[in-house]
Amino acid sequence: DAGVIQSPRHEVTEMGQEVTLRCKPISGHDYLFWYRQTMMRGLELLIYFNNNVPIDDSGMPEDRFSAKMPNASFSTLKIQPSEPRDSAVYFCASRGLAGKGEQFFGPGTRLTVL
Amino acid sequence: AQKITQTQPGMFVQEKEAVTLDCTYDTSDQSYGLFWYKQPSSGEMIFLIYQGSYDEQNATEGRYSLNFQKARKSANLVISASQLGDSAMYFCAMRPPRGGRNQGGKLIFGQGTELSVKP
């Protein structure tokens, strides 16, 4: 079975540009999470969805960040406009109702904003 | 506030020896879950082991075991017979009780411990 798929794996952009990160969760999983990882702040939860509906977006840093989940197999995280301090690794994770509640992570997108 | 603390930024262990990675947590809740993840240099996050707050037995998964001491609020990861491939960052995480804004079981992560296994 395919795991969580993220694209692109690497993104380099210039300050002010729009960035869109994409995620395909594991088929059948009801929950989707977006995390950001930096050396300074560690792993932070940005937002999560249940059945395509955003449940908690309290971790979204500011209005420049937005996330959508138009269907059960696709989610996007958009940054507009991007700033150098947004440089980080962005992870998408998903989980289903079965199991112990563990989340399965994608490979991450390494974003560099120049 | 709920918090995970990993006090060891880096650890070294000799190949084939056992190593313990420390994790303490802070919560006033009675129901919660504790997780350990491994992040190798390639960057992916790999789930290792889970302990529920009501589980009476310490969790084990192959060479991984979780030393759960509820009264001390600690959930240390023990890796037995270390292998070179165990070199990675290890993260402890806590899932607060489900309900309200945490219906989905969001995780709170510690800062991680970097483990290096020496041949």
Tab-separated table of C-alpha atoms in Angstrom:
chain	number	residue	atom	x	y	z
A	1	ASP	CA	0.000	0.000	0.000
A	2	ALA	CA	1.171	3.483	-0.777
A	3	GLY	CA	1.902	5.654	2.215
A	4	VAL	CA	1.219	9.357	2.523
A	5	ILE	CA	2.384	11.119	-0.620
A	6	GLN	CA	3.653	14.677	-0.642
A	7	SER	CA	4.745	16.900	-3.476
A	8	PRO	CA	6.980	18.547	-4.233
A	9	ARG	CA	9.764	17.040	-2.136
A	10	HIS	CA	11.831	20.193	-2.434
A	11	GLU	CA	10.769	23.727	-3.220
A	12	VAL	CA	12.952	26.777	-3.564
A	13	THR	CA	11.217	30.077	-4.111
A	14	GLU	CA	11.739	33.766	-3.673
A	15	MET	CA	10.201	35.905	-1.015
A	16	GLY	CA	6.764	37.106	-1.998
A	17	GLN	CA	5.929	34.172	-4.207
A	18	GLU	CA	3.000	31.839	-3.640
A	19	VAL	CA	3.838	28.306	-2.567
A	20	THR	CA	1.481	25.326	-2.698
A	21	LEU	CA	2.285	22.068	-0.978
A	22	ARG	CA	0.272	18.974	-1.767
A	23	CYS	CA	-0.643	15.849	0.146
A	24	LYS	CA	-2.420	12.602	-0.612
A	25	PRO	CA	-3.307	10.718	2.585
A	26	ILE	CA	-3.487	6.970	2.963
A	27	SER	CA	-6.677	5.675	1.418
A	28	GLY	CA	-9.404	5.221	4.008
A	29	HIS	CA	-7.870	7.511	6.608
A	30	ASP	CA	-10.271	10.028	8.084
A	31	TYR	CA	-7.824	12.483	9.595
A	32	LEU	CA	-5.170	14.582	7.910
A	33	PHE	CA	-2.582	16.696	9.700
A	34	TRP	CA	-0.141	19.352	8.500
A	35	TYR	CA	3.038	19.870	10.547
A	36	ARG	CA	6.010	22.181	10.210
A	37	GLN	CA	9.494	21.251	11.442
A	38	THR	CA	12.279	23.724	12.116
A	39	MET	CA	15.412	23.552	14.226
A	40	MET	CA	14.226	26.384	16.428
A	41	ARG	CA	10.629	25.334	17.027
A	42	GLY	CA	10.714	21.594	16.448
A	43	LEU	CA	7.582	19.890	15.133
A	44	GLU	CA	4.481	22.054	15.220
A	45	LEU	CA	0.951	21.092	14.255
A	46	LEU	CA	-0.472	23.667	11.873
A	47	ILE	CA	-3.950	22.334	11.128
A	48	TYR	CA	-5.868	19.103	10.930
A	49	PHE	CA	-8.942	17.863	9.098
A	50	ASN	CA	-11.545	15.216	9.826
A	51	ASN	CA	-13.559	13.952	6.875
A	52	ASN	CA	-12.294	16.904	4.841
A	53	VAL	CA	-13.465	19.465	7.404
A	54	PRO	CA	-10.894	21.624	9.248
A	55	ILE	CA	-11.158	20.920	12.976
A	56	ASP	CA	-8.308	22.843	14.556
A	57	ASP	CA	-6.313	25.522	12.764
A	58	SER	CA	-4.949	27.168	15.888
A	59	GLY	CA	-1.408	26.348	14.830
A	60	MET	CA	-1.569	28.210	11.539
A	61	PRO	CA	0.960	31.011	12.006
A	62	GLU	CA	-0.876	33.810	10.249
A	63	ASP	CA	-3.217	34.721	7.453
A	64	ARG	CA	-0.574	34.054	4.863
A	65	PHE	CA	-1.126	30.349	5.478
A	66	SER	CA	-4.215	28.524	4.274
A	67	ALA	CA	-5.124	24.860	3.921
A	68	LYS	CA	-7.849	23.050	2.059
A	69	MET	CA	-9.066	19.517	1.683
A	70	PRO	CA	-11.455	19.411	-1.249
A	71	ASN	CA	-11.853	15.639	-1.070
A	72	ALA	CA	-10.738	12.640	0.953
A	73	SER	CA	-7.653	12.015	-1.145
A	74	PHE	CA	-6.128	15.463	-1.502
A	75	SER	CA	-5.085	18.409	0.617
A	76	THR	CA	-3.094	21.569	-0.020
A	77	LEU	CA	-1.196	23.966	2.197
A	78	LYS	CA	-0.684	27.366	0.614
A	79	ILE	CA	1.584	30.194	1.676
A	80	GLN	CA	0.962	33.556	0.048
A	81	PRO	CA	3.115	35.580	0.120
A	82	SER	CA	6.032	33.472	1.289
A	83	GLU	CA	8.755	34.843	3.575
A	84	PRO	CA	12.248	33.539	4.439
A	85	ARG	CA	11.058	32.582	7.939
A	86	ASP	CA	8.670	30.096	6.353
A	87	SER	CA	11.646	27.964	5.356
A	88	ALA	CA	11.100	24.578	6.996
A	89	VAL	CA	10.158	20.983	6.335
A	90	TYR	CA	6.397	20.581	6.025
A	91	PHE	CA	4.948	17.190	6.829
A	92	CYS	CA	1.543	15.797	6.070
A	93	ALA	CA	0.286	12.893	8.179
A	94	SER	CA	-2.887	10.852	8.223
A	95	ARG	CA	-4.567	8.386	10.503
A	96	GLY	CA	-7.566	6.146	10.460
A	97	LEU	CA	-9.967	5.072	13.160
A	98	ALA	CA	-8.344	1.692	13.602
A	99	GLY	CA	-5.090	1.111	15.420
A	100	LYS	CA	-3.707	2.962	18.380
A	101	GLY	CA	-4.083	6.428	16.984
A	102	GLU	CA	-0.671	6.535	15.406
A	103	GLN	CA	-0.196	8.991	12.613
A	104	PHE	CA	1.537	8.009	9.404
A	105	PHE	CA	3.774	10.709	7.996
A	106	GLY	CA	4.648	11.584	4.446
A	107	PRO	CA	8.248	12.171	3.388
A	108	GLY	CA	7.926	15.922	3.858
A	109	THR	CA	8.468	18.936	1.630
A	110	ARG	CA	11.618	20.939	2.258
A	111	LEU	CA	10.768	24.576	1.556
A	112	THR	CA	13.426	27.228	1.134
A	113	VAL	CA	12.336	30.838	0.717
A	114	LEU	CA	15.132	33.109	-0.456
B	1	ALA	CA	-0.216	23.262	29.581
B	2	GLN	CA	0.661	19.917	28.071
B	3	LYS	CA	4.322	19.514	27.332
B	4	ILE	CA	6.852	16.872	26.372
B	5	THR	CA	10.446	17.173	27.554
B	6	GLN	CA	13.374	15.270	26.139
B	7	THR	CA	16.414	16.346	28.116
B	8	GLN	CA	19.073	14.563	26.056
B	9	PRO	CA	19.843	16.474	22.866
B	10	GLY	CA	22.345	13.801	21.841
B	11	MET	CA	23.298	10.290	22.903
B	12	PHE	CA	25.985	7.835	21.905
B	13	VAL	CA	25.772	4.068	22.251
B	14	GLN	CA	28.031	1.237	21.229
B	15	GLU	CA	26.656	-1.175	18.686
B	16	LYS	CA	24.880	-4.169	20.270
B	17	GLU	CA	24.389	-2.379	23.586
B	18	ALA	CA	21.090	-1.158	25.005
B	19	VAL	CA	20.230	2.522	25.280
B	20	THR	CA	17.508	4.464	27.073
B	21	LEU	CA	16.107	7.698	25.691
B	22	ASP	CA	14.354	9.853	28.256
B	23	CYS	CA	10.939	11.444	27.938
B	24	THR	CA	8.877	13.200	30.554
B	25	TYR	CA	5.490	14.727	30.023
B	26	ASP	CA	3.295	17.201	31.757
B	27	THR	CA	-0.458	16.815	31.794
B	28	SER	CA	-3.290	16.957	34.268
B	29	ASP	CA	-5.383	14.612	32.162
B	30	GLN	CA	-5.931	10.985	33.115
B	31	SER	CA	-6.448	9.703	29.602
B	32	TYR	CA	-3.686	10.205	27.080
B	33	GLY	CA	-1.424	8.338	24.724
B	34	LEU	CA	2.334	8.348	24.345
B	35	PHE	CA	4.203	7.667	21.127
B	36	TRP	CA	7.776	7.386	19.949
B	37	TYR	CA	8.841	8.212	16.422
B	38	LYS	CA	12.167	7.761	14.663
B	39	GLN	CA	13.450	10.257	12.109
B	40	PRO	CA	16.511	9.033	10.185
B	41	SER	CA	18.679	11.412	8.225
B	42	SER	CA	16.477	10.837	5.190
B	43	GLY	CA	13.805	12.825	7.017
B	44	GLU	CA	10.755	10.607	7.223
B	45	MET	CA	8.956	10.111	10.522
B	46	ILE	CA	8.542	6.455	11.444
B	47	PHE	CA	6.142	5.322	14.167
B	48	LEU	CA	7.836	2.966	16.643
B	49	ILE	CA	5.725	2.289	19.707
B	50	TYR	CA	2.627	3.376	21.611
B	51	GLN	CA	1.623	3.369	25.295
B	52	GLY	CA	-1.843	4.219	26.555
B	53	SER	CA	-2.170	5.883	29.923
B	54	TYR	CA	-4.383	3.063	31.193
B	55	ASP	CA	-2.189	0.266	29.890
B	56	GLU	CA	-0.815	-1.697	32.804
B	57	GLN	CA	1.919	-3.417	30.870
B	58	ASN	CA	4.858	-1.628	29.309
B	59	ALA	CA	4.587	-1.640	25.531
B	60	THR	CA	7.082	-3.649	23.486
B	61	GLU	CA	7.687	-3.825	19.749
B	62	GLY	CA	10.625	-5.991	18.773
B	63	ARG	CA	13.800	-4.336	20.052
B	64	TYR	CA	11.840	-1.330	21.309
B	65	SER	CA	10.229	-1.159	24.707
B	66	LEU	CA	8.669	1.692	26.590
B	67	ASN	CA	9.448	2.112	30.270
B	68	PHE	CA	6.226	3.751	31.426
B	69	GLN	CA	6.217	5.220	34.931
B	70	LYS	CA	2.917	6.999	35.277
B	71	ALA	CA	3.478	8.490	38.717
B	72	ARG	CA	6.724	10.031	37.545
B	73	LYS	CA	5.167	11.014	34.202
B	74	SER	CA	7.947	9.416	32.261
B	75	ALA	CA	7.865	7.289	29.115
B	76	ASN	CA	11.426	6.329	28.299
B	77	LEU	CA	12.262	4.413	25.142
B	78	VAL	CA	14.615	1.466	25.514
B	79	ILE	CA	16.346	0.128	22.431
B	80	SER	CA	18.019	-3.223	22.969
B	81	ALA	CA	20.944	-4.547	20.934
B	82	SER	CA	21.558	-1.275	19.105
B	83	GLN	CA	22.291	-1.408	15.407
B	84	LEU	CA	24.008	1.112	13.158
B	85	GLY	CA	20.670	1.717	11.467
B	86	ASP	CA	19.253	2.962	14.758
B	87	SER	CA	21.239	6.187	14.367
B	88	ALA	CA	18.539	8.848	14.017
B	89	MET	CA	16.516	11.492	15.805
B	90	TYR	CA	13.940	10.097	18.186
B	91	PHE	CA	10.833	12.002	19.147
B	92	CYS	CA	8.508	11.403	22.044
B	93	ALA	CA	4.943	12.605	21.559
B	94	MET	CA	1.795	12.820	23.629
B	95	ARG	CA	-1.800	12.690	22.515
B	96	PRO	CA	-4.038	14.626	24.894
B	97	PRO	CA	-7.535	13.273	25.554
B	98	ARG	CA	-9.784	13.131	22.532
B	99	GLY	CA	-12.722	15.431	22.356
B	100	GLY	CA	-13.422	19.023	21.546
B	101	ARG	CA	-10.693	20.390	19.346
B	102	ASN	CA	-8.681	17.230	19.766
B	103	GLN	CA	-11.129	14.837	18.145
B	104	GLY	CA	-8.420	13.649	15.837
B	105	GLY	CA	-5.815	12.894	18.427
B	106	LYS	CA	-3.335	15.604	17.596
B	107	LEU	CA	0.157	14.991	18.914
B	108	ILE	CA	2.445	17.205	20.949
B	109	PHE	CA	6.094	16.481	20.207
B	110	GLY	CA	9.238	16.858	22.267
B	111	GLN	CA	12.399	18.419	20.854
B	112	GLY	CA	13.973	15.071	20.073
B	113	THR	CA	17.127	13.162	20.961
B	114	GLU	CA	19.778	12.448	18.380
B	115	LEU	CA	21.111	8.929	18.818
B	116	SER	CA	24.420	7.891	17.308
B	117	VAL	CA	25.369	4.218	17.285
B	118	LYS	CA	29.104	3.594	17.173
B	119	PRO	CA	30.518	0.463	15.522
